[in-house]
GROMACS .gro file of C-alpha atoms in nm:
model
  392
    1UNK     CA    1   7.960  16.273  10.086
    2UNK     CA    2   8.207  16.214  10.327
    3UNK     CA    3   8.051  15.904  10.452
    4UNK     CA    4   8.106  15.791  10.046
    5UNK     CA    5   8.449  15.957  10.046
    6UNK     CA    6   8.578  15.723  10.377
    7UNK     CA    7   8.443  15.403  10.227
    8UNK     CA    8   8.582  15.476   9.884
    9UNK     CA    9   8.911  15.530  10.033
   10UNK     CA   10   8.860  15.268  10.254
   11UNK     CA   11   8.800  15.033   9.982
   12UNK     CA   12   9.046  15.174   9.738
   13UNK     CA   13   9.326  15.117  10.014
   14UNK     CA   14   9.221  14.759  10.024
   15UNK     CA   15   9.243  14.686   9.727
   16UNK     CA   16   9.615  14.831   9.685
   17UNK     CA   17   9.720  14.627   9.965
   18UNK     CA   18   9.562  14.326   9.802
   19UNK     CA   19   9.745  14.401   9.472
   20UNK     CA   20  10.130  14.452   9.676
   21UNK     CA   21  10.033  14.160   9.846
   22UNK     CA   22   9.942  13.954   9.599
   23UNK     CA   23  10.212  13.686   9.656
   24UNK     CA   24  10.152  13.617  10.075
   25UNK     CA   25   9.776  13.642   9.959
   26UNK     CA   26   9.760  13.379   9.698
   27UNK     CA   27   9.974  13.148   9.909
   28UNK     CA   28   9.769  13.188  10.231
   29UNK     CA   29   9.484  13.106  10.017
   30UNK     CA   30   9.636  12.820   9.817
   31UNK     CA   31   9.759  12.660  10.108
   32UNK     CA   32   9.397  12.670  10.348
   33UNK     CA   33   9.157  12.601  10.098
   34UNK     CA   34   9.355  12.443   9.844
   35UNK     CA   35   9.245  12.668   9.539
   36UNK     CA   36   9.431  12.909   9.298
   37UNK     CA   37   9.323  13.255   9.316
   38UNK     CA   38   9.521  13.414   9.054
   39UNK     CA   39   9.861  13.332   8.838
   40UNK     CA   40  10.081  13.540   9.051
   41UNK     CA   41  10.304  13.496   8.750
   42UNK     CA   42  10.153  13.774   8.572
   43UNK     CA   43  10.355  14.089   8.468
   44UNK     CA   44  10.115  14.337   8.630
   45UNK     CA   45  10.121  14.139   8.962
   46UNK     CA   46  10.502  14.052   8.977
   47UNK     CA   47  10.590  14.439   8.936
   48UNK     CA   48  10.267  14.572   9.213
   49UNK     CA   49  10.446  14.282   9.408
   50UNK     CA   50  10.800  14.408   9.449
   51UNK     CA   51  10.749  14.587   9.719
   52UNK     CA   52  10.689  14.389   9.964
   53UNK     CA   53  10.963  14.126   9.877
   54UNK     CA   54  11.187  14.429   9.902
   55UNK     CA   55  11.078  14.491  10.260
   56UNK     CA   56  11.044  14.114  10.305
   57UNK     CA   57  11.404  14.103  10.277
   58UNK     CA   58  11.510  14.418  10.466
   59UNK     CA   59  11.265  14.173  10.753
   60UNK     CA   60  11.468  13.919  10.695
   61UNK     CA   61  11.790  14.090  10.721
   62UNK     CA   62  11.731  14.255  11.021
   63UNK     CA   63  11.530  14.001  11.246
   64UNK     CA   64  11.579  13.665  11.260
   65UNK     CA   65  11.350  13.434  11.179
   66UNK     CA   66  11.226  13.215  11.454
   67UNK     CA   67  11.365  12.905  11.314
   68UNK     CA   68  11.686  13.049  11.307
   69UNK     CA   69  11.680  13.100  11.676
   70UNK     CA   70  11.542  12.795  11.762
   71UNK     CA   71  11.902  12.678  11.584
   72UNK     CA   72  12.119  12.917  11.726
   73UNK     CA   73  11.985  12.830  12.104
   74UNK     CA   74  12.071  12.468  12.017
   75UNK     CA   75  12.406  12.511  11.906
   76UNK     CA   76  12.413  12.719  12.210
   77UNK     CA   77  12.304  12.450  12.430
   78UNK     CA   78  12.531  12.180  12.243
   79UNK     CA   79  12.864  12.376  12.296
   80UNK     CA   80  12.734  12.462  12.680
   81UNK     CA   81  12.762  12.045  12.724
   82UNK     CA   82  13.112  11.982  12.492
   83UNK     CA   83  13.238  12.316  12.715
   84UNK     CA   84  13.408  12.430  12.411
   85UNK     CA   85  13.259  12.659  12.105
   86UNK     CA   86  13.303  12.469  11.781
   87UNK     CA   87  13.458  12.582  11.438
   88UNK     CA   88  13.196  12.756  11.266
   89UNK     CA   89  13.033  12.585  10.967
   90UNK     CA   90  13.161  12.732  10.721
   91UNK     CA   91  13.513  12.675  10.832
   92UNK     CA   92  13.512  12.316  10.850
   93UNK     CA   93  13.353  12.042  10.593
   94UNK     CA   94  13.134  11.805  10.792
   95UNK     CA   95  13.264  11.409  10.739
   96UNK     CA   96  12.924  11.174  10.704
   97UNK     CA   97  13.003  10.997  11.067
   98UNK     CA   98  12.945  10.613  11.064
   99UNK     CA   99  12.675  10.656  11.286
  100UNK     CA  100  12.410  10.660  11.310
  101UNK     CA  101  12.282  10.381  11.096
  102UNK     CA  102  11.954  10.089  11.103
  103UNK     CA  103  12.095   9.785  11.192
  104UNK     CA  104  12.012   9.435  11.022
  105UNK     CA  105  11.701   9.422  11.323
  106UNK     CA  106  11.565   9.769  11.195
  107UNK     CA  107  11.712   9.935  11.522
  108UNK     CA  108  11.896  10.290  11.482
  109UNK     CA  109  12.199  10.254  11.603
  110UNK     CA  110  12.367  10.626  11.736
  111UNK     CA  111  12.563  10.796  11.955
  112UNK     CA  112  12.474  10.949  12.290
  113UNK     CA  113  12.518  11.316  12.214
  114UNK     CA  114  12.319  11.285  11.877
  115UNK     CA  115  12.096  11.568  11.778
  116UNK     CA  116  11.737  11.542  11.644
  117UNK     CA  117  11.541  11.758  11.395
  118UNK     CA  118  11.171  11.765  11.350
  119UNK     CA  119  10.993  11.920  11.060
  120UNK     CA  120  10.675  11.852  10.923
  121UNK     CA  121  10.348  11.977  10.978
  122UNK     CA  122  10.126  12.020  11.305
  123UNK     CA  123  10.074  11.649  11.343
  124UNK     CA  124  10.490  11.612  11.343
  125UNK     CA  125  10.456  11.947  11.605
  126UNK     CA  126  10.198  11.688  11.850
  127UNK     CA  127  10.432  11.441  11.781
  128UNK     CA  128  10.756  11.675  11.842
  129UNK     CA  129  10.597  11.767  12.197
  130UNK     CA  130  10.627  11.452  12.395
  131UNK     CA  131  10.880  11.253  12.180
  132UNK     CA  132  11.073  11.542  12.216
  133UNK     CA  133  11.096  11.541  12.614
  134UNK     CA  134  11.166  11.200  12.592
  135UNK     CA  135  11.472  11.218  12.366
  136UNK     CA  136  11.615  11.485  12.588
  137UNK     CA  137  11.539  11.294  12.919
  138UNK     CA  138  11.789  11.020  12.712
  139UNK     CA  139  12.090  11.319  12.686
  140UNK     CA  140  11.967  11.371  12.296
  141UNK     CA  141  11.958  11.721  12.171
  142UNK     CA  142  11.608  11.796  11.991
  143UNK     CA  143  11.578  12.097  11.729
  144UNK     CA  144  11.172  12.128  11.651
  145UNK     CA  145  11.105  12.372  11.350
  146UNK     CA  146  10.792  12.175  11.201
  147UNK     CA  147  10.516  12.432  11.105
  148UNK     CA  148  10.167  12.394  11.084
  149UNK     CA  149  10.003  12.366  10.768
  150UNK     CA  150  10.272  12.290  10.573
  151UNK     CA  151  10.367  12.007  10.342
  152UNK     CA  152  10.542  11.941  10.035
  153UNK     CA  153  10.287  12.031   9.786
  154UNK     CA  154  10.302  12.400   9.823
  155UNK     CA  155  10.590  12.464   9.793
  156UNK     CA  156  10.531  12.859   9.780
  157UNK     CA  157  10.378  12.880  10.100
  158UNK     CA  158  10.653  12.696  10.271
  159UNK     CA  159  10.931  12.517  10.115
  160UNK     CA  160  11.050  12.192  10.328
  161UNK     CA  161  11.361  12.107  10.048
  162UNK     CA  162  11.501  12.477  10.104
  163UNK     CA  163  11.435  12.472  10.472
  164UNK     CA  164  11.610  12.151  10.524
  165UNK     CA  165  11.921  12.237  10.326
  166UNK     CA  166  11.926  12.576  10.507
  167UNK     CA  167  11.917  12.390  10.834
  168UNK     CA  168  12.157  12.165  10.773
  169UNK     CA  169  12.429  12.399  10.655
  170UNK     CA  170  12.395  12.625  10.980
  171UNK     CA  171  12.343  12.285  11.213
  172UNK     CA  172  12.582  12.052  10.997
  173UNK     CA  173  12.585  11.835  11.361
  174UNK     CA  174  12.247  11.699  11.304
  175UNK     CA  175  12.198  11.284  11.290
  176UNK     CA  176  11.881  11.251  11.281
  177UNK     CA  177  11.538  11.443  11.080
  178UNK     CA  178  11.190  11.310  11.211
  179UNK     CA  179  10.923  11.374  10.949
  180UNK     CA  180  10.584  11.396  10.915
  181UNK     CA  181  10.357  11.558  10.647
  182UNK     CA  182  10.128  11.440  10.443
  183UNK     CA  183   9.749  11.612  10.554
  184UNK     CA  184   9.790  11.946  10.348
  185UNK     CA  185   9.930  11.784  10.066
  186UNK     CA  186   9.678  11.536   9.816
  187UNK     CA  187   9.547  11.862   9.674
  188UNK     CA  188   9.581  11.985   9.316
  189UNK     CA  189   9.908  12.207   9.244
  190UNK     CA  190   9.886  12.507   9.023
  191UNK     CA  191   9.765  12.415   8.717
  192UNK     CA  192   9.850  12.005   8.804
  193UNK     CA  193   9.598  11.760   8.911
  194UNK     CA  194   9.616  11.567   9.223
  195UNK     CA  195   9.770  11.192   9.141
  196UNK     CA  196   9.815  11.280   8.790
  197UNK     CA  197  10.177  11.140   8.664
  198UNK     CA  198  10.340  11.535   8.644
  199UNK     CA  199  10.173  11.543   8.998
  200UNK     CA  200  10.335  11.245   9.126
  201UNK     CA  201  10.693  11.281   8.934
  202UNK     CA  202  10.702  11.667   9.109
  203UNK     CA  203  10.610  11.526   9.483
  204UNK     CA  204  10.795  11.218   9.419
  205UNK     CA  205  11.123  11.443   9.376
  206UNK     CA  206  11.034  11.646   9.640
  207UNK     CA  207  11.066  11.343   9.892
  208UNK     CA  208  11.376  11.238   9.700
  209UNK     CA  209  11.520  11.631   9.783
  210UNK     CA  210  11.427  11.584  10.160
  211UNK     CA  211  11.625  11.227  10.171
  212UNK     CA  212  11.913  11.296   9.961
  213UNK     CA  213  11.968  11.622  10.151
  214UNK     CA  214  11.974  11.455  10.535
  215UNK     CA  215  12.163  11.160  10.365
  216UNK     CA  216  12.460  11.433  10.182
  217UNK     CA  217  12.475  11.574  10.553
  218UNK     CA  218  12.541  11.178  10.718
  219UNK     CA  219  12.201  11.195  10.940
  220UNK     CA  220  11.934  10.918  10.910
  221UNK     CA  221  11.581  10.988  10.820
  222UNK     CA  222  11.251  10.850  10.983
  223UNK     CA  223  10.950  10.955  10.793
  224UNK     CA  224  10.616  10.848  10.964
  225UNK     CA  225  10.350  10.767  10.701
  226UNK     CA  226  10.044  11.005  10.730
  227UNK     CA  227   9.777  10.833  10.989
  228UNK     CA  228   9.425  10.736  10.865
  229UNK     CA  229   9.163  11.080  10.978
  230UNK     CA  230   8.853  11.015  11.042
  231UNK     CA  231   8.730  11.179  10.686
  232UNK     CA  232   8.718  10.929  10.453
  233UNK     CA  233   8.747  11.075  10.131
  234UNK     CA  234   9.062  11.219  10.302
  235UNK     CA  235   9.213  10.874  10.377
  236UNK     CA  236   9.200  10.722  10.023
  237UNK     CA  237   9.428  11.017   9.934
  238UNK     CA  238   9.687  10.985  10.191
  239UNK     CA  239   9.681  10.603  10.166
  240UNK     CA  240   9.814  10.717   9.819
  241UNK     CA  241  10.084  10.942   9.961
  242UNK     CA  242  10.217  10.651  10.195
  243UNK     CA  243  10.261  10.415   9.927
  244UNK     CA  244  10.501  10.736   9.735
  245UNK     CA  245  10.658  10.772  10.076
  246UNK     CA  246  10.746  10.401  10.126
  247UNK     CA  247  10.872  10.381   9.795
  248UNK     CA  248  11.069  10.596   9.795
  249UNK     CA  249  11.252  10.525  10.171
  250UNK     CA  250  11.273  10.173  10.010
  251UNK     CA  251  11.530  10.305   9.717
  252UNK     CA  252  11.718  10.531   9.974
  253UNK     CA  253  11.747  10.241  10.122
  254UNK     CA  254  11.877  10.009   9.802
  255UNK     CA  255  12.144  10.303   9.725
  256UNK     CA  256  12.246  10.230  10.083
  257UNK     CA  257  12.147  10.557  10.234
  258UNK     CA  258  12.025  10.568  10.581
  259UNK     CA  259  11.590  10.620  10.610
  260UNK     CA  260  11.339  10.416  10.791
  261UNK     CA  261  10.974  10.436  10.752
  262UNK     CA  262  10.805  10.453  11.021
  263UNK     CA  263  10.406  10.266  11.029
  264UNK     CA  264  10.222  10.542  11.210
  265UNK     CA  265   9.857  10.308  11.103
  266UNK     CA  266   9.998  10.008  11.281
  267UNK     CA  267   9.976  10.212  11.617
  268UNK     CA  268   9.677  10.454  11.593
  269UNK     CA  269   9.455  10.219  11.368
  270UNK     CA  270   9.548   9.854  11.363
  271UNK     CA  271   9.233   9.736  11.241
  272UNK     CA  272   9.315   9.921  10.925
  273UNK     CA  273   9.037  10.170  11.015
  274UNK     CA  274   9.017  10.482  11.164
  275UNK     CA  275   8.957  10.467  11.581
  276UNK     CA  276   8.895  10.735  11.867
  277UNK     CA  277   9.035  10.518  12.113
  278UNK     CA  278   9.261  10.259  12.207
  279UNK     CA  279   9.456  10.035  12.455
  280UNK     CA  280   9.770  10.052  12.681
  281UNK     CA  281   9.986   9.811  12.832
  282UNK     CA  282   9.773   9.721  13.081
  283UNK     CA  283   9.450   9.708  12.878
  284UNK     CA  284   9.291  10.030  12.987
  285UNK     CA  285   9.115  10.250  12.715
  286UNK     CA  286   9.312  10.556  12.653
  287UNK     CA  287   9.175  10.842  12.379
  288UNK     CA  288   9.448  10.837  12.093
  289UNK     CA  289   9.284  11.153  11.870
  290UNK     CA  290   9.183  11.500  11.893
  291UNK     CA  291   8.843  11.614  11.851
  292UNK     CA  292   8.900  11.751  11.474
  293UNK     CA  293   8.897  11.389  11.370
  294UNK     CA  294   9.271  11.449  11.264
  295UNK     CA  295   9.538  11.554  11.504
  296UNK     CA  296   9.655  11.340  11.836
  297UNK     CA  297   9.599  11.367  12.197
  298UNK     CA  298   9.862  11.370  12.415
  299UNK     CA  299   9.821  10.955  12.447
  300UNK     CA  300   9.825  10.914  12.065
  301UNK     CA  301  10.131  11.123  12.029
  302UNK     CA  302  10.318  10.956  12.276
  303UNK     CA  303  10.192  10.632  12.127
  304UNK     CA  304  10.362  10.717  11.779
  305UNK     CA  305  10.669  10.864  11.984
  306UNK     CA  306  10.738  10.522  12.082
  307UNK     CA  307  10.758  10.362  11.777
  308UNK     CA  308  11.062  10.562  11.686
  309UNK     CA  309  11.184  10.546  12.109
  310UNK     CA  310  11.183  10.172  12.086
  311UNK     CA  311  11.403  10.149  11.799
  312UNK     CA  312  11.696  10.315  11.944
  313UNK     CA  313  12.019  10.136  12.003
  314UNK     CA  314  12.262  10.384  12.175
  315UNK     CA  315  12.616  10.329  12.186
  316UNK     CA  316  12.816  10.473  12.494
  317UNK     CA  317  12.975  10.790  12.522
  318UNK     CA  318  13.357  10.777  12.482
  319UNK     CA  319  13.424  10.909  12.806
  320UNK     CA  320  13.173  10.609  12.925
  321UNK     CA  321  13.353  10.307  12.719
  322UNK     CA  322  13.680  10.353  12.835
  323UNK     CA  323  13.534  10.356  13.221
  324UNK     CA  324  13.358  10.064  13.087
  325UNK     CA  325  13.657   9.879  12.932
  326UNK     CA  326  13.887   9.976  13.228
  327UNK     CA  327  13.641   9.833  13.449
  328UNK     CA  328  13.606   9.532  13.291
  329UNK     CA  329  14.027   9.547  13.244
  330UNK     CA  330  14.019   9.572  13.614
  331UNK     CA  331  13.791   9.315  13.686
  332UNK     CA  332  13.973   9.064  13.486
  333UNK     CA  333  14.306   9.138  13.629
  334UNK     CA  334  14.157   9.091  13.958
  335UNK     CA  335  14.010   8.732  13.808
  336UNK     CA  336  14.376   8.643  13.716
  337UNK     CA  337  14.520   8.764  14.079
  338UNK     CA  338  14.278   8.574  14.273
  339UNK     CA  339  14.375   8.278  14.033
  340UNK     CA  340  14.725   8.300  14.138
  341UNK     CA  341  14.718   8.364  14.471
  342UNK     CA  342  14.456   8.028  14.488
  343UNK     CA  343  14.755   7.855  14.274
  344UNK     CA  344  14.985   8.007  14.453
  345UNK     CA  345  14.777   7.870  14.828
  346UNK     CA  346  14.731   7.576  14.693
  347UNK     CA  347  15.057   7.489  14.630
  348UNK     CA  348  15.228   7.611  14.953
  349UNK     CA  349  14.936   7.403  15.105
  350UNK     CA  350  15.040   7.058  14.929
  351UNK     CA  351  15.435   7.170  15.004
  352UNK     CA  352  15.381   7.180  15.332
  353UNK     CA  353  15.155   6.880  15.336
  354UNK     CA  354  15.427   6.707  15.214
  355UNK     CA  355  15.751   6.858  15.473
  356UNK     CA  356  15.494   6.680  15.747
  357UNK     CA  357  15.447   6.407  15.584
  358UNK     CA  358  15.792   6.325  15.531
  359UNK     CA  359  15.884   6.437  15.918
  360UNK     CA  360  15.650   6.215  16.050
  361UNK     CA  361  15.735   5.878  15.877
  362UNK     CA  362  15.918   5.612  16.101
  363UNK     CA  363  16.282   5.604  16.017
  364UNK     CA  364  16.253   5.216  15.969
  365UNK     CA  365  16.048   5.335  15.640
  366UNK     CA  366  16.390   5.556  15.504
  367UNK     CA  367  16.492   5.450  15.150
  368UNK     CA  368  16.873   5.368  15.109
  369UNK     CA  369  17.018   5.587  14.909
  370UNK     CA  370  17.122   5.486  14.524
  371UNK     CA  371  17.401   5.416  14.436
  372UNK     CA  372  17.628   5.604  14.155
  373UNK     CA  373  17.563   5.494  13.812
  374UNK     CA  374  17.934   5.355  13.677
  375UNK     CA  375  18.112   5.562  13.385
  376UNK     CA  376  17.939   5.207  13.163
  377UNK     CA  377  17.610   5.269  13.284
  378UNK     CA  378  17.627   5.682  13.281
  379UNK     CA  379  17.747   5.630  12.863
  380UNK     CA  380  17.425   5.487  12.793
  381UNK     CA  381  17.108   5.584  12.721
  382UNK     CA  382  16.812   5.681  12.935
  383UNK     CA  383  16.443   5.708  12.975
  384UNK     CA  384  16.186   5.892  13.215
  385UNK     CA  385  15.929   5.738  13.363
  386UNK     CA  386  15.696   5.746  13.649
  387UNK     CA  387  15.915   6.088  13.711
  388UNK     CA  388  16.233   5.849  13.775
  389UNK     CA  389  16.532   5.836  13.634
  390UNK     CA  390  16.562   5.445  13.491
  391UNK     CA  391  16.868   5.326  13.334
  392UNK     CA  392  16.894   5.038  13.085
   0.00000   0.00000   0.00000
């Protein structure tokens, strides 16, 4: 009987937890196997569910979350290099700076101490890992909060609109968001069919959130298109999502707000098909995926790194331009200085070319002197020529 008794209770307190849980449950499970459990809407379930959101929120309260440090150490790091603390956010109003911007030639133009955010899912965190050291190596700040299996779809799992507004009102010094998402995302939504029109107006506006929010903030969006996986069923749906993607970069672009779209396929799978391996530089076959078919090796991430690293046009620091112009002041005043003195040589030169010339001619050779014009000749009029005075 007490064997019975355990299990019951065993099973009983299962269950209860299952029932307060109810929310983090059916999102864990929506978001891995892409499947609705329940309708978490439900009276019963909202009420069995409050208790955890109220400790959810004493969590929240108390500890930070880890993108909130990641953040904080980055506004840390960014006032360690100015060497002054800035006003906090919510004492100033952030002016949309002119930079950065895509240039006629599709390069992004920005300044040296711009800052970089990633989000996304995990392939934007394989991405994040190298293209990350390299932007830093250039004297670029780099916040990384992407999160693995994440997306736009669910949004209850993990909402990438609330996350980027939040972001952006704590960091409002950020020029730049990197995106990536796309393979936890050509699912169904709750009650919505994958592709159908409701589907595609709801995801469509959830791209629209993530550009109009960078572009209300002045920073530029890239948004990689979702690479071809070696599933195929997989890659007719995000083939779909890239053409909703570049769509909708292309009227950001037409209300003149700043996105580029970056061809992740063009890199990993030029032959418009999906490919283990690849080439470098120098010909030599380097492996571009991960075993799972899906994610990147360190190669193929620093492969689709440089599509955004070769694209950047980076104007000097301040401090550096006005070495730069001074130099360049100096030089030319030195051009004009050395012009002078040559004049200045030269002439002396032919002077005194001509004081020995003159000393050295035979007196026989010295012309008479002229003489005086009469007060008749000095009332009329005169012309110069040769560089002689001639009278007529």
């Amino acid at each position: 009987m007490r064997i019975i008794g355990f299990y019951t209770t065993l099973v009983l307190s299962f269950l209860l937890v299952l029932l307060v849980m109810n929310r983090s449950v059916h999102t864990y499970i929506e978001q891995k196997y892409h499947i609705t459990p329940f309708d978490t809407q439900n009276p019963i379930l909202e009420l069995l569910s409050l208790p955890a959101l109220w400790l959810e929120s004493a969590r929240n309260a108390l500890l930070p979350l880890s993108q909130d440090l990641i953040i904080a150490n980055a506004e840390n790091h960014a006032q360690n290099q100015s060497g002054s603390e800035e006003p906090e956010s919510s004492q100033i109003e952030p002016e949309a700076p002119k930079y950065p911007l895509i240039s006629e030639d599709g390069h992004i133009v920005l300044e040296a101490d711009s800052t970089f955010l990633f989000i996304g899912d995990s392939m934007m965190q394989g991405v994040g890992m190298t293209l990350g050291r390299e932007l830093k190596k250039l004297g670029f700040s780099v916040i990384d909060i992407a999160k693995q299996s994440t997306g736009l779809t669910y949004t209850d799992f993990f909402d990438w609109g609330k996350m980027l507004k939040d972001t952006l009102d704590k960091h409002p010094r950020i020029d730049v968001v990197v995106i990536m998402v796309g393979a936890n995302d050509p699912y169904n939504m709750p009650k919505i069919k994958y592709a159908s029109p409701e589907w595609v107006e709801i995801y469509e506006s959830r791209i629209e959130e993530i550009l109009e929010s960078a572009n209300a903030h002045g920073a530029l969006v890239v948004w990689y298109e979702a690479p071809i996986v070696k599933k195929e069923p997989l890659n007719t749906k995000l083939a779909f999502l890239n053409t909703l993607y570049a769509a909708k970069v292309a009227q950001a672009v037409e209300k003149e707000n700043k996105a580029l779209l970056l061809h992740s396929n063009n890199a990993l799978a030029p032959n418009g098909s999906y490919t283990a391996y690849g080439k470098n530089a120098d010909g030599k076959s380097i492996k571009l995926r991960a075993n799972d078919g899906i994610h990147f090796s360190g190669e193929g991430s620093r492969v689709l790194g440089a599509l955004l690293l070769e694209r950047l046009e980076i104007l000097p620091a301040p401090q550096e331009k006005q070495e730069a112009e001074e130099q360049e002041a100096g030089m030319a005043a030195k051009s004009v200085e050395s012009s002078l003195d040559s004049t200045l040589l030269d002439s002396a030169s032919r002077a005194d070319s001509a004081i020995k010339a003159e000393s050295s001619m035979p007196e026989s050779h010295t012309l008479p002197a002229s003489p005086a014009p009469s007060a008749e000749e000095s009332s009329q009029d005169f012309g110069v020529f040769g560089g002689q005075v001639a009278y007529e």
